[in-house]
Structures are given as C-alpha cells and as structure tokens.
Amino acid sequence: MAEAVSPQGGQDLLFLTDEQLRKGIEAMFFAYRGFTADPDRILAQKDYGRAHHRAVHFIHRSPGTTVNNLLAILGVTKQSLNRVLRTLISDGLVEVRVGREDKRERHLFLTQAGAALERELSDAQRDRMRTAYRAAGPVAVAGFRQVLEAMMDEDMRRHFQALRDRGPQ
Amino acid sequence: MAEAVSPQGGQDLLFLTDEQLRKGIEAMFFAYRGFTADPDRILAQKDYGRAHHRAVHFIHRSPGTTVNNLLAILGVTKQSLNRVLRTLISDGLVEVRVGREDKRERHLFLTQAGAALERELSDAQRDRMRTAYRAAGPVAVAGFRQVLEAMMDEDMRRHFQALRDRGPQ
DNA sequence: CTTGGAATGTCAACAAGGCTGACGTATTAT
DNA sequence: ATAATACGTCAGCCTTGTTGACATTCCAAG
C-alpha cells in the first residue's frame, strides 16, 4: 500500500522499469566479461584469439559443417573467417575435406589436436558456468536461458534452436 | 527409473550436465550479439563504436566519475580509453572538469548532446531488453539476473553491485 | 555444351579498439 | 625535497572486423 504497486499487475510490471532494464543491461556487460575471461587467458598463451575459439567450438558442435554454414552462425565475413581457418588448418587443428556430393563445399572437422584445444577451452568456460549455475539454482537457470533466448535476433535464435534441439554431438 | 536420474538430487543436478552447460554457453554467445545489435546500428551511422557507447553509458550512470574510476569499470588501458574520450570531448558529448579537492583528477560529465546520444542508445537497448523480459516473465528475469551475477569476476561483481545498489542516477 | 550463378579462396587495404612501453606534467602525499 | 598518483600522449603492434576485386571450381539450366 505504501509501495507504488498498482493493485492488478503492478508487481508483475515492476521488473520492466527503466531502472530494472538498466540493471539487466549492466549485468549482461559485466557477465560477458567473465564469460570470456577464462578461455581468453588460455588462448593468449597459445597465440590464438576469441575468433579461433568460436570457430573451434562450432566445428566441434557440427563436425563436417561447411564454411558457408559456419559463416552464417558466426555472423562474420568469409575473409574474416578464412584468416582464422587458415591458421587453424596450417596448425593442424582443423581438417578440411572437399565435399563428395558438391565438391565446391569444404567440410570442416577437428583433428585430435583441435579437439584437445576445444576441450581445454570449453572445460574452462564450463567450470565458470557450472559454478554460476550451482550458485543460482535450477529455477534461476531456466529463467536465465529463457531471457537469453528471447534476447536473440530471429536468425540467431533459429541457429541456436537448431543446435539445441540436435542435442549432443 | 529408466532415466539416469539418481533418487536424491538427480533432478536438481540435471541442469549441470555438460550438455546443459554447453547450451548456456551458446545462448550467451547468441544473446550477446542481439544485445549489442541495436546500439551498434545507431553507432555505425554516427561513426562511433561500442567503446564510445560504454564510456557514455557509465559516465551517464556516474556523473563526475574520474578517469581512473572509469578505467576500472571498463577494464581497459588508459590509452585505449583516452582515444575514445578524446573524440567524445572534442565532439562536445563529454565535458571534463578538473577536480576541486584533488586537481589531478578529471571529472567526466555528459553534455546535453552526450545525454541525447546516451538516451538514443539505451532506448534502443532497453527496447530489446523489455521485449525479452516481457516474453520471459518476472520469475525468469530474476533467474537471469542471478545467473549473470554469479558469472562475473569478483572485481566486476563489486562494480556491478555498487552501481546496482546506488539506484537510479 | 555453354553459360550463369553459387561456393570458395585469396589479395589488398583499411579501421576500430585492444595492448605495451616510454615519457611528460601537474599535483598531492610523505 | 622526494616519491607517488592521476592523467595525457606518442609510437608501435596485434586481432578481428570490414570492402572490393578477382580467380577457380563446379552445378544446373538452357
């Protein structure tokens, strides 16, 4: 009653004030820094960058994916991706196989060394995620995922859901 | 029983599988792209970048903040920040006032033009946030914020909480 | 069989925005 | 007086994004 909460819906709408939204924005900013911090440290030692991590991650997720496919998921230009792929290939972390049906396509796979790097990076990232999940609890995690999914662009949501629904490997 | 769920705690631990954690990681990746997409479009038209957005945002949040303070929040070098601040100052978006108590310090403020840009950017970003919040609902939003906070580095969490608890302005 | 378009690779040039290192200058603290 | 702090700046480097142009290879349609 003393609170500025309208009888119907007031409490439910409180989380939509500019103030609440701003908190969410700042939380996203600070959290993303934490999210990338651990892999970044590992990558720096190996003379790789975030771009390499992303490529390796999604090749691991979708072995045999084509360059075009990866381009769409990563949302960068082919020149940008190519620079990264070139180093990964010449360093023996990624293997390229010319398409059997369509020989224009290049299918990308991780080598053993590539898979090892992927594991090292995602282990570090998962550790932080696990700690955060454990601290927040399952209900919070469900909400977390819901909000993130609602925040994506339409295109990205499609990519995300495709990966999500395909399950492991 | 057919499921690999242990009697006690099994259900609660299900959200900590590598698979679930991976989904969270990918959700963070795709969502962050959406999170920055709208401001990025506005900034591109005005020949500014994300770095300018961040500076303007936190100067708006803490008017009169010092350079050192901003440095700590943004987590970049002074050279990096200085490049951005220089353009904002010469473009008349940020005003610098020499400290009264300690004349070594420079206190940063947004001009009217600076405040206008800040509003344009944060309106765009809040719109997306609001849509996501509304779609997910208040319980999800609470969880979202909890997980993000748990994901931050210790230093960043301190900065976040300081801003959070100071409330509006 | 030719030809258009798709998928890919590659070269060059450029910009934003990180970084390090070094140096200068007030100003404050010891 | 001297040291430390806060800041600015110059120079140079790296990663990762961008455009634009052009070659190749191959599929598919005419």
mmCIF file of C-alpha atoms (C1' of nucleotides) in Angstrom:
data_model
loop_
_atom_site.group_PDB
_atom_site.id
_atom_site.type_symbol
_atom_site.label_atom_id
_atom_site.label_comp_id
_atom_site.label_asym_id
_atom_site.label_seq_id
_atom_site.Cartn_x
_atom_site.Cartn_y
_atom_site.Cartn_z
ATOM 1 C CA MET A 1 0.000 0.000 0.000
ATOM 2 C CA ALA A 2 2.839 2.314 0.831
ATOM 3 C CA GLU A 3 4.603 0.875 -2.172
ATOM 4 C CA ALA A 4 3.926 2.235 -5.648
ATOM 5 C CA VAL A 5 2.478 -1.045 -6.786
ATOM 6 C CA SER A 6 -0.802 -0.898 -8.618
ATOM 7 C CA PRO A 7 -3.445 -3.417 -7.474
ATOM 8 C CA GLN A 8 -3.507 -5.521 -10.592
ATOM 9 C CA GLY A 9 -0.341 -6.282 -12.448
ATOM 10 C CA GLY A 10 1.744 -3.731 -10.623
ATOM 11 C CA GLN A 11 4.023 -6.252 -9.035
ATOM 12 C CA ASP A 12 4.375 -8.113 -12.289
ATOM 13 C CA LEU A 13 5.321 -4.980 -14.188
ATOM 14 C CA LEU A 14 7.858 -3.720 -11.722
ATOM 15 C CA PHE A 15 10.582 -5.638 -13.479
ATOM 16 C CA LEU A 16 10.012 -3.639 -16.639
ATOM 17 C CA THR A 17 11.008 -0.238 -15.286
ATOM 18 C CA ASP A 18 13.887 1.519 -16.997
ATOM 19 C CA GLU A 19 15.830 1.048 -13.807
ATOM 20 C CA GLN A 20 15.360 -2.709 -13.836
ATOM 21 C CA LEU A 21 16.189 -2.875 -17.509
ATOM 22 C CA ARG A 22 19.340 -0.886 -16.958
ATOM 23 C CA LYS A 23 20.426 -3.307 -14.268
ATOM 24 C CA GLY A 24 19.916 -6.127 -16.719
ATOM 25 C CA ILE A 25 21.978 -4.326 -19.336
ATOM 26 C CA GLU A 26 24.854 -3.771 -16.953
ATOM 27 C CA ALA A 27 24.632 -7.330 -15.706
ATOM 28 C CA MET A 28 24.963 -8.543 -19.306
ATOM 29 C CA PHE A 29 28.000 -6.344 -19.818
ATOM 30 C CA PHE A 30 29.859 -7.441 -16.706
ATOM 31 C CA ALA A 31 28.848 -11.076 -17.013
ATOM 32 C CA TYR A 32 30.013 -11.376 -20.591
ATOM 33 C CA ARG A 33 33.439 -10.277 -19.497
ATOM 34 C CA GLY A 34 33.533 -13.108 -17.004
ATOM 35 C CA PHE A 35 32.117 -15.465 -19.581
ATOM 36 C CA THR A 36 35.065 -14.941 -21.934
ATOM 37 C CA ALA A 37 37.799 -14.357 -19.351
ATOM 38 C CA ASP A 38 38.914 -17.950 -18.792
ATOM 39 C CA PRO A 39 39.144 -19.033 -22.435
ATOM 40 C CA ASP A 40 40.833 -15.733 -23.272
ATOM 41 C CA ARG A 41 43.603 -16.481 -20.808
ATOM 42 C CA ILE A 42 44.237 -19.883 -22.333
ATOM 43 C CA LEU A 43 44.069 -18.538 -25.873
ATOM 44 C CA ALA A 44 46.546 -15.751 -25.166
ATOM 45 C CA GLN A 45 49.188 -18.310 -24.212
ATOM 46 C CA LYS A 46 48.692 -20.143 -27.479
ATOM 47 C CA ASP A 47 48.656 -17.090 -29.741
ATOM 48 C CA TYR A 48 45.037 -17.559 -30.630
ATOM 49 C CA GLY A 49 42.086 -15.268 -30.131
ATOM 50 C CA ARG A 50 38.380 -15.400 -29.493
ATOM 51 C CA ALA A 51 37.729 -15.853 -33.173
ATOM 52 C CA HIS A 52 39.654 -19.115 -33.106
ATOM 53 C CA HIS A 53 37.699 -20.259 -30.082
ATOM 54 C CA ARG A 54 34.393 -19.609 -31.798
ATOM 55 C CA ALA A 55 35.426 -21.445 -34.938
ATOM 56 C CA VAL A 56 36.714 -24.421 -32.989
ATOM 57 C CA HIS A 57 33.615 -24.511 -30.822
ATOM 58 C CA PHE A 58 31.148 -24.639 -33.673
ATOM 59 C CA ILE A 59 33.186 -27.061 -35.750
ATOM 60 C CA HIS A 60 33.211 -29.323 -32.711
ATOM 61 C CA ARG A 61 29.471 -28.935 -32.369
ATOM 62 C CA SER A 62 28.765 -29.660 -36.015
ATOM 63 C CA PRO A 63 31.535 -31.781 -37.448
ATOM 64 C CA GLY A 64 31.573 -31.612 -41.207
ATOM 65 C CA THR A 65 29.880 -28.234 -41.313
ATOM 66 C CA THR A 66 30.595 -26.169 -44.408
ATOM 67 C CA VAL A 67 32.317 -22.813 -44.480
ATOM 68 C CA ASN A 68 29.091 -21.092 -45.510
ATOM 69 C CA ASN A 69 27.264 -22.674 -42.638
ATOM 70 C CA LEU A 70 29.858 -21.538 -40.168
ATOM 71 C CA LEU A 71 29.734 -18.056 -41.685
ATOM 72 C CA ALA A 72 26.033 -17.802 -41.011
ATOM 73 C CA ILE A 73 26.387 -18.935 -37.416
ATOM 74 C CA LEU A 74 29.335 -16.704 -36.608
ATOM 75 C CA GLY A 75 27.965 -13.723 -38.463
ATOM 76 C CA VAL A 76 31.261 -12.571 -39.924
ATOM 77 C CA THR A 77 32.596 -12.196 -43.446
ATOM 78 C CA LYS A 78 34.235 -15.074 -45.243
ATOM 79 C CA GLN A 79 37.502 -13.131 -45.348
ATOM 80 C CA SER A 80 37.484 -12.755 -41.604
ATOM 81 C CA LEU A 81 36.682 -16.398 -41.006
ATOM 82 C CA ASN A 82 39.125 -17.511 -43.650
ATOM 83 C CA ARG A 83 42.037 -15.851 -41.918
ATOM 84 C CA VAL A 84 41.212 -17.748 -38.756
ATOM 85 C CA LEU A 85 40.554 -21.042 -40.500
ATOM 86 C CA ARG A 86 43.817 -20.781 -42.416
ATOM 87 C CA THR A 87 45.857 -20.656 -39.220
ATOM 88 C CA LEU A 88 43.843 -23.442 -37.633
ATOM 89 C CA ILE A 89 44.339 -25.622 -40.680
ATOM 90 C CA SER A 90 48.038 -24.927 -41.074
ATOM 91 C CA ASP A 91 48.500 -25.542 -37.348
ATOM 92 C CA GLY A 92 46.840 -28.913 -37.773
ATOM 93 C CA LEU A 93 43.816 -28.244 -35.577
ATOM 94 C CA VAL A 94 41.219 -28.325 -38.334
ATOM 95 C CA GLU A 95 40.934 -30.686 -41.238
ATOM 96 C CA VAL A 96 39.225 -29.779 -44.484
ATOM 97 C CA ARG A 97 37.534 -32.313 -46.724
ATOM 98 C CA VAL A 98 36.199 -31.415 -50.117
ATOM 99 C CA GLY A 99 32.513 -32.245 -50.400
ATOM 100 C CA ARG A 100 31.653 -35.556 -52.019
ATOM 101 C CA GLU A 101 28.303 -34.518 -53.405
ATOM 102 C CA ASP A 102 29.170 -30.908 -54.035
ATOM 103 C CA LYS A 103 32.881 -30.559 -54.479
ATOM 104 C CA ARG A 104 32.722 -26.803 -54.055
ATOM 105 C CA GLU A 105 31.908 -27.218 -50.435
ATOM 106 C CA ARG A 106 34.564 -27.650 -47.799
ATOM 107 C CA HIS A 107 33.627 -29.708 -44.792
ATOM 108 C CA LEU A 108 35.394 -28.862 -41.579
ATOM 109 C CA PHE A 109 36.489 -31.279 -38.872
ATOM 110 C CA LEU A 110 38.618 -31.003 -35.777
ATOM 111 C CA THR A 111 41.789 -33.064 -35.669
ATOM 112 C CA GLN A 112 42.824 -34.703 -32.417
ATOM 113 C CA ALA A 113 44.851 -31.614 -31.565
ATOM 114 C CA GLY A 114 41.876 -29.424 -32.431
ATOM 115 C CA ALA A 115 39.577 -31.480 -30.261
ATOM 116 C CA ALA A 116 42.093 -31.217 -27.433
ATOM 117 C CA LEU A 117 42.105 -27.428 -27.651
ATOM 118 C CA GLU A 118 38.341 -27.336 -27.825
ATOM 119 C CA ARG A 119 38.129 -29.438 -24.704
ATOM 120 C CA GLU A 120 40.591 -27.296 -22.818
ATOM 121 C CA LEU A 121 38.703 -24.128 -23.699
ATOM 122 C CA SER A 122 35.236 -25.428 -23.065
ATOM 123 C CA ASP A 123 36.282 -27.076 -19.825
ATOM 124 C CA ALA A 124 37.404 -23.713 -18.548
ATOM 125 C CA GLN A 125 34.262 -21.997 -19.727
ATOM 126 C CA ARG A 126 32.020 -24.729 -18.387
ATOM 127 C CA ASP A 127 33.676 -24.579 -14.988
ATOM 128 C CA ARG A 128 32.628 -20.992 -14.583
ATOM 129 C CA MET A 129 29.193 -21.741 -15.945
ATOM 130 C CA ARG A 130 28.784 -24.659 -13.590
ATOM 131 C CA THR A 131 29.771 -22.581 -10.601
ATOM 132 C CA ALA A 132 27.295 -19.883 -11.605
ATOM 133 C CA TYR A 133 24.527 -22.410 -12.233
ATOM 134 C CA ARG A 134 25.152 -24.109 -8.942
ATOM 135 C CA ALA A 135 25.100 -20.813 -7.073
ATOM 136 C CA ALA A 136 21.893 -19.678 -8.734
ATOM 137 C CA GLY A 137 19.965 -22.939 -8.755
ATOM 138 C CA PRO A 138 17.856 -24.714 -11.367
ATOM 139 C CA VAL A 139 14.926 -22.319 -11.362
ATOM 140 C CA ALA A 140 17.195 -19.354 -11.959
ATOM 141 C CA VAL A 141 18.966 -21.247 -14.719
ATOM 142 C CA ALA A 142 15.702 -21.904 -16.524
ATOM 143 C CA GLY A 143 14.897 -18.214 -16.349
ATOM 144 C CA PHE A 144 18.367 -17.303 -17.481
ATOM 145 C CA ARG A 145 18.016 -19.417 -20.594
ATOM 146 C CA GLN A 146 14.531 -18.102 -21.314
ATOM 147 C CA VAL A 147 15.584 -14.465 -21.216
ATOM 148 C CA LEU A 148 18.692 -15.067 -23.301
ATOM 149 C CA GLU A 149 16.693 -16.848 -25.954
ATOM 150 C CA ALA A 150 14.188 -14.018 -26.060
ATOM 151 C CA MET A 151 17.014 -11.546 -26.484
ATOM 152 C CA MET A 152 18.412 -13.105 -29.651
ATOM 153 C CA ASP A 153 17.843 -11.873 -33.167
ATOM 154 C CA GLU A 154 15.449 -14.017 -35.134
ATOM 155 C CA ASP A 155 18.212 -15.518 -37.284
ATOM 156 C CA MET A 156 20.406 -16.328 -34.332
ATOM 157 C CA ARG A 157 17.532 -17.893 -32.462
ATOM 158 C CA ARG A 158 16.999 -20.262 -35.355
ATOM 159 C CA HIS A 159 20.640 -21.282 -35.318
ATOM 160 C CA PHE A 160 20.570 -21.647 -31.551
ATOM 161 C CA GLN A 161 17.447 -23.778 -31.538
ATOM 162 C CA ALA A 162 18.766 -25.988 -34.308
ATOM 163 C CA LEU A 163 21.884 -26.702 -32.267
ATOM 164 C CA ARG A 164 19.927 -27.019 -29.059
ATOM 165 C CA ASP A 165 17.421 -29.497 -30.408
ATOM 166 C CA ARG A 166 20.028 -31.618 -32.100
ATOM 167 C CA GLY A 167 21.382 -32.482 -28.690
ATOM 168 C CA PRO A 168 24.880 -33.764 -28.007
ATOM 169 C CA GLN A 169 27.187 -34.264 -30.968
ATOM 170 C CA MET B 1 13.846 -45.277 -13.194
ATOM 171 C CA ALA B 2 14.662 -45.798 -16.831
ATOM 172 C CA GLU B 3 16.276 -42.380 -16.724
ATOM 173 C CA ALA B 4 19.760 -41.936 -15.353
ATOM 174 C CA VAL B 5 18.470 -39.817 -12.529
ATOM 175 C CA SER B 6 19.693 -40.684 -9.073
ATOM 176 C CA PRO B 7 16.998 -40.856 -6.380
ATOM 177 C CA GLN B 8 18.092 -37.872 -4.370
ATOM 178 C CA GLY B 9 19.380 -34.794 -6.077
ATOM 179 C CA GLY B 10 19.320 -36.285 -9.532
ATOM 180 C CA GLN B 11 16.727 -33.936 -10.877
ATOM 181 C CA ASP B 12 18.453 -30.995 -9.282
ATOM 182 C CA LEU B 13 21.746 -31.907 -10.858
ATOM 183 C CA LEU B 14 20.418 -32.450 -14.333
ATOM 184 C CA PHE B 15 20.968 -28.824 -15.229
ATOM 185 C CA LEU B 16 24.669 -29.194 -14.534
ATOM 186 C CA THR B 17 25.400 -31.702 -17.277
ATOM 187 C CA ASP B 18 27.975 -30.691 -19.860
ATOM 188 C CA GLU B 19 25.170 -30.640 -22.359
ATOM 189 C CA GLN B 20 23.132 -28.170 -20.349
ATOM 190 C CA LEU B 21 26.181 -26.035 -19.710
ATOM 191 C CA ARG B 22 27.001 -26.012 -23.394
ATOM 192 C CA LYS B 23 23.524 -24.798 -24.190
ATOM 193 C CA GLY B 24 24.015 -21.985 -21.734
ATOM 194 C CA ILE B 25 27.326 -21.074 -23.309
ATOM 195 C CA GLU B 26 25.829 -20.935 -26.776
ATOM 196 C CA ALA B 27 22.850 -18.991 -25.507
ATOM 197 C CA MET B 28 25.220 -16.411 -24.032
ATOM 198 C CA PHE B 29 27.048 -16.139 -27.327
ATOM 199 C CA PHE B 30 23.978 -15.660 -29.490
ATOM 200 C CA ALA B 31 22.195 -13.437 -26.994
ATOM 201 C CA TYR B 32 25.113 -11.076 -26.621
ATOM 202 C CA ARG B 33 25.009 -10.483 -30.339
ATOM 203 C CA GLY B 34 21.395 -9.435 -30.061
ATOM 204 C CA PHE B 35 22.190 -7.397 -27.003
ATOM 205 C CA THR B 36 24.655 -5.194 -28.896
ATOM 206 C CA ALA B 37 22.995 -5.241 -32.308
ATOM 207 C CA ASP B 38 20.663 -2.263 -31.930
ATOM 208 C CA PRO B 39 23.146 0.193 -30.405
ATOM 209 C CA ASP B 40 25.744 -0.947 -32.925
ATOM 210 C CA ARG B 41 23.480 0.057 -35.795
ATOM 211 C CA ILE B 42 22.972 3.514 -34.351
ATOM 212 C CA LEU B 43 26.648 3.944 -33.566
ATOM 213 C CA ALA B 44 27.734 2.951 -37.052
ATOM 214 C CA GLN B 45 25.747 5.821 -38.543
ATOM 215 C CA LYS B 46 27.456 8.283 -36.240
ATOM 216 C CA ASP B 47 30.997 6.992 -36.702
ATOM 217 C CA TYR B 48 31.217 5.766 -33.163
ATOM 218 C CA GLY B 49 31.812 2.289 -31.816
ATOM 219 C CA ARG B 50 30.971 0.111 -28.875
ATOM 220 C CA ALA B 51 33.777 1.658 -26.898
ATOM 221 C CA HIS B 52 32.086 5.045 -27.136
ATOM 222 C CA HIS B 53 28.814 3.537 -26.057
ATOM 223 C CA ARG B 54 30.362 2.020 -22.957
ATOM 224 C CA ALA B 55 32.067 5.262 -21.971
ATOM 225 C CA VAL B 56 28.905 7.288 -22.467
ATOM 226 C CA HIS B 57 26.838 4.745 -20.586
ATOM 227 C CA PHE B 58 28.974 4.726 -17.470
ATOM 228 C CA ILE B 59 29.540 8.476 -17.452
ATOM 229 C CA HIS B 60 25.774 8.821 -17.558
ATOM 230 C CA ARG B 61 25.470 6.365 -14.728
ATOM 231 C CA SER B 62 28.072 8.066 -12.553
ATOM 232 C CA PRO B 63 28.276 11.713 -13.495
ATOM 233 C CA GLY B 64 31.516 13.240 -12.316
ATOM 234 C CA THR B 65 33.333 9.930 -12.290
ATOM 235 C CA THR B 66 37.075 10.150 -12.695
ATOM 236 C CA VAL B 67 39.130 8.688 -15.497
ATOM 237 C CA ASN B 68 40.692 6.145 -13.171
ATOM 238 C CA ASN B 69 37.294 5.069 -11.967
ATOM 239 C CA LEU B 70 36.031 4.577 -15.480
ATOM 240 C CA LEU B 71 39.167 2.654 -16.318
ATOM 241 C CA ALA B 72 38.491 0.188 -13.534
ATOM 242 C CA ILE B 73 34.894 -0.358 -14.592
ATOM 243 C CA LEU B 74 35.626 -0.755 -18.272
ATOM 244 C CA GLY B 75 38.704 -2.864 -17.724
ATOM 245 C CA VAL B 76 40.799 -1.304 -20.465
ATOM 246 C CA THR B 77 44.034 0.644 -20.540
ATOM 247 C CA LYS B 78 44.102 4.397 -20.160
ATOM 248 C CA GLN B 79 45.474 4.722 -23.685
ATOM 249 C CA SER B 80 42.524 2.823 -25.053
ATOM 250 C CA LEU B 81 40.010 4.829 -23.070
ATOM 251 C CA ASN B 82 41.781 8.083 -23.811
ATOM 252 C CA ARG B 83 41.399 7.633 -27.528
ATOM 253 C CA VAL B 84 37.666 7.273 -27.084
ATOM 254 C CA LEU B 85 37.318 10.081 -24.550
ATOM 255 C CA ARG B 86 39.280 12.454 -26.756
ATOM 256 C CA THR B 87 36.799 12.128 -29.595
ATOM 257 C CA LEU B 88 33.822 12.391 -27.256
ATOM 258 C CA ILE B 89 35.235 15.553 -25.708
ATOM 259 C CA SER B 90 36.186 17.198 -28.972
ATOM 260 C CA ASP B 91 32.769 16.308 -30.384
ATOM 261 C CA GLY B 92 31.178 18.041 -27.430
ATOM 262 C CA LEU B 93 29.495 14.981 -25.918
ATOM 263 C CA VAL B 94 31.568 14.831 -22.752
ATOM 264 C CA GLU B 95 32.699 17.651 -20.515
ATOM 265 C CA VAL B 96 35.783 17.473 -18.319
ATOM 266 C CA ARG B 97 36.134 19.371 -15.078
ATOM 267 C CA VAL B 98 39.333 19.496 -13.072
ATOM 268 C CA GLY B 99 38.833 18.172 -9.558
ATOM 269 C CA ARG B 100 38.258 20.735 -6.840
ATOM 270 C CA GLU B 101 39.719 18.727 -3.988
ATOM 271 C CA ASP B 102 42.328 16.901 -5.996
ATOM 272 C CA LYS B 103 43.270 18.893 -9.055
ATOM 273 C CA ARG B 104 44.958 15.916 -10.669
ATOM 274 C CA GLU B 105 41.631 14.261 -11.186
ATOM 275 C CA ARG B 106 39.406 14.886 -14.166
ATOM 276 C CA HIS B 107 35.698 14.531 -13.585
ATOM 277 C CA LEU B 108 33.607 13.480 -16.546
ATOM 278 C CA PHE B 109 30.098 14.640 -17.384
ATOM 279 C CA LEU B 110 27.804 14.265 -20.347
ATOM 280 C CA THR B 111 26.804 17.436 -22.167
ATOM 281 C CA GLN B 112 23.260 17.802 -23.454
ATOM 282 C CA ALA B 113 24.370 16.293 -26.738
ATOM 283 C CA GLY B 114 26.073 13.471 -24.877
ATOM 284 C CA ALA B 115 22.982 12.788 -22.827
ATOM 285 C CA ALA B 116 20.930 12.747 -26.013
ATOM 286 C CA LEU B 117 23.161 10.106 -27.562
ATOM 287 C CA GLU B 118 23.094 8.072 -24.377
ATOM 288 C CA ARG B 119 19.329 8.153 -24.382
ATOM 289 C CA GLU B 120 19.086 7.126 -28.005
ATOM 290 C CA LEU B 121 21.396 4.182 -27.448
ATOM 291 C CA SER B 122 19.915 2.982 -24.207
ATOM 292 C CA ASP B 123 16.374 3.390 -25.503
ATOM 293 C CA ALA B 124 17.223 1.014 -28.309
ATOM 294 C CA GLN B 125 18.917 -1.431 -25.990
ATOM 295 C CA ARG B 126 16.166 -1.238 -23.406
ATOM 296 C CA ASP B 127 13.515 -1.884 -26.033
ATOM 297 C CA ARG B 128 15.025 -5.227 -26.799
ATOM 298 C CA MET B 129 15.533 -5.959 -23.144
ATOM 299 C CA ARG B 130 11.965 -5.055 -22.363
ATOM 300 C CA THR B 131 10.645 -7.309 -25.096
ATOM 301 C CA ALA B 132 12.770 -10.160 -23.815
ATOM 302 C CA TYR B 133 11.751 -9.551 -20.204
ATOM 303 C CA ARG B 134 8.108 -9.374 -21.126
ATOM 304 C CA ALA B 135 8.337 -12.594 -23.111
ATOM 305 C CA ALA B 136 10.106 -14.443 -20.327
ATOM 306 C CA GLY B 137 8.235 -13.102 -17.316
ATOM 307 C CA PRO B 138 9.344 -11.847 -13.905
ATOM 308 C CA VAL B 139 10.446 -15.174 -12.462
ATOM 309 C CA ALA B 140 12.685 -15.826 -15.421
ATOM 310 C CA VAL B 141 14.105 -12.326 -15.180
ATOM 311 C CA ALA B 142 15.040 -12.843 -11.556
ATOM 312 C CA GLY B 143 16.840 -16.042 -12.503
ATOM 313 C CA PHE B 144 18.509 -14.361 -15.417
ATOM 314 C CA ARG B 145 19.969 -11.692 -13.179
ATOM 315 C CA GLN B 146 21.051 -14.214 -10.558
ATOM 316 C CA VAL B 147 22.988 -16.336 -13.012
ATOM 317 C CA LEU B 148 24.636 -13.345 -14.656
ATOM 318 C CA GLU B 149 25.763 -12.015 -11.329
ATOM 319 C CA ALA B 150 27.201 -15.374 -10.377
ATOM 320 C CA MET B 151 29.075 -15.466 -13.655
ATOM 321 C CA MET B 152 31.008 -12.256 -13.095
ATOM 322 C CA ASP B 153 34.568 -11.955 -11.927
ATOM 323 C CA GLU B 154 34.887 -10.849 -8.338
ATOM 324 C CA ASP B 155 36.080 -7.353 -9.276
ATOM 325 C CA MET B 156 33.322 -6.830 -11.789
ATOM 326 C CA ARG B 157 30.696 -8.065 -9.356
ATOM 327 C CA ARG B 158 31.807 -5.410 -6.906
ATOM 328 C CA HIS B 159 31.468 -2.709 -9.528
ATOM 329 C CA PHE B 160 28.116 -4.069 -10.610
ATOM 330 C CA GLN B 161 26.739 -4.233 -7.110
ATOM 331 C CA ALA B 162 27.944 -0.725 -6.314
ATOM 332 C CA LEU B 163 26.070 0.618 -9.330
ATOM 333 C CA ARG B 164 23.071 -1.563 -8.666
ATOM 334 C CA ASP B 165 22.678 -0.545 -5.058
ATOM 335 C CA ARG B 166 23.160 3.140 -5.788
ATOM 336 C CA GLY B 167 19.899 3.039 -7.710
ATOM 337 C CA PRO B 168 18.811 5.482 -10.395
ATOM 338 C CA GLN B 169 21.029 8.395 -11.438
ATOM 339 C "C1'" DC C 1 27.689 -27.764 -74.461
ATOM 340 C "C1'" DT C 2 27.726 -23.395 -72.967
ATOM 341 C "C1'" DT C 3 26.808 -20.271 -69.619
ATOM 342 C "C1'" DG C 4 25.187 -18.205 -65.277
ATOM 343 C "C1'" DG C 5 25.432 -18.432 -60.610
ATOM 344 C "C1'" DA C 6 26.908 -20.442 -56.250
ATOM 345 C "C1'" DA C 7 30.624 -21.681 -53.090
ATOM 346 C "C1'" DT C 8 35.047 -20.910 -52.051
ATOM 347 C "C1'" DG C 9 39.727 -18.918 -51.727
ATOM 348 C "C1'" DT C 10 42.789 -15.042 -51.845
ATOM 349 C "C1'" DC C 11 44.926 -10.454 -52.262
ATOM 350 C "C1'" DA C 12 44.933 -5.727 -50.765
ATOM 351 C "C1'" DA C 13 43.687 -2.029 -47.995
ATOM 352 C "C1'" DC C 14 41.615 -0.130 -44.135
ATOM 353 C "C1'" DA C 15 39.516 0.817 -39.334
ATOM 354 C "C1'" DA C 16 38.260 0.039 -34.536
ATOM 355 C "C1'" DG C 17 39.874 -0.954 -30.463
ATOM 356 C "C1'" DG C 18 42.593 -3.671 -27.699
ATOM 357 C "C1'" DC C 19 47.698 -3.884 -25.963
ATOM 358 C "C1'" DT C 20 52.778 -2.404 -24.234
ATOM 359 C "C1'" DG C 21 56.319 0.883 -23.348
ATOM 360 C "C1'" DA C 22 58.085 5.276 -22.602
ATOM 361 C "C1'" DC C 23 57.860 9.942 -21.364
ATOM 362 C "C1'" DG C 24 55.967 14.446 -19.600
ATOM 363 C "C1'" DT C 25 53.388 17.233 -16.317
ATOM 364 C "C1'" DA C 26 50.698 18.619 -12.625
ATOM 365 C "C1'" DT C 27 49.502 17.755 -8.084
ATOM 366 C "C1'" DT C 28 49.414 15.533 -3.785
ATOM 367 C "C1'" DA C 29 51.350 12.818 -0.068
ATOM 368 C "C1'" DT C 30 55.231 11.538 2.760
ATOM 369 C "C1'" DA D 1 62.689 17.566 -1.149
ATOM 370 C "C1'" DT D 2 61.165 13.421 -2.912
ATOM 371 C "C1'" DA D 3 58.019 9.897 -4.121
ATOM 372 C "C1'" DA D 4 53.713 8.559 -5.682
ATOM 373 C "C1'" DT D 5 49.438 9.464 -8.141
ATOM 374 C "C1'" DA D 6 46.434 10.901 -11.971
ATOM 375 C "C1'" DC D 7 46.403 11.863 -16.290
ATOM 376 C "C1'" DG D 8 47.714 12.750 -21.235
ATOM 377 C "C1'" DT D 9 50.244 11.473 -25.277
ATOM 378 C "C1'" DC D 10 53.305 9.481 -28.774
ATOM 379 C "C1'" DA D 11 54.658 5.358 -31.141
ATOM 380 C "C1'" DG D 12 54.064 0.886 -32.494
ATOM 381 C "C1'" DC D 13 51.928 -3.595 -32.563
ATOM 382 C "C1'" DC D 14 48.043 -7.192 -32.754
ATOM 383 C "C1'" DT D 15 43.445 -9.163 -33.564
ATOM 384 C "C1'" DT D 16 39.479 -9.081 -35.824
ATOM 385 C "C1'" DG D 17 36.260 -6.971 -38.181
ATOM 386 C "C1'" DT D 18 35.155 -4.509 -42.810
ATOM 387 C "C1'" DT D 19 35.016 -3.681 -48.555
ATOM 388 C "C1'" DG D 20 36.254 -4.542 -53.028
ATOM 389 C "C1'" DA D 21 38.159 -7.138 -56.681
ATOM 390 C "C1'" DC D 22 39.246 -11.235 -58.892
ATOM 391 C "C1'" DA D 23 40.142 -16.443 -59.861
ATOM 392 C "C1'" DT D 24 38.600 -21.080 -59.504
ATOM 393 C "C1'" DT D 25 35.647 -24.784 -59.410
ATOM 394 C "C1'" DC D 26 31.576 -26.861 -60.036
ATOM 395 C "C1'" DC D 27 26.405 -27.490 -60.512
ATOM 396 C "C1'" DA D 28 22.475 -26.814 -63.054
ATOM 397 C "C1'" DA D 29 19.579 -24.738 -66.541
ATOM 398 C "C1'" DG D 30 19.043 -23.679 -71.094
#
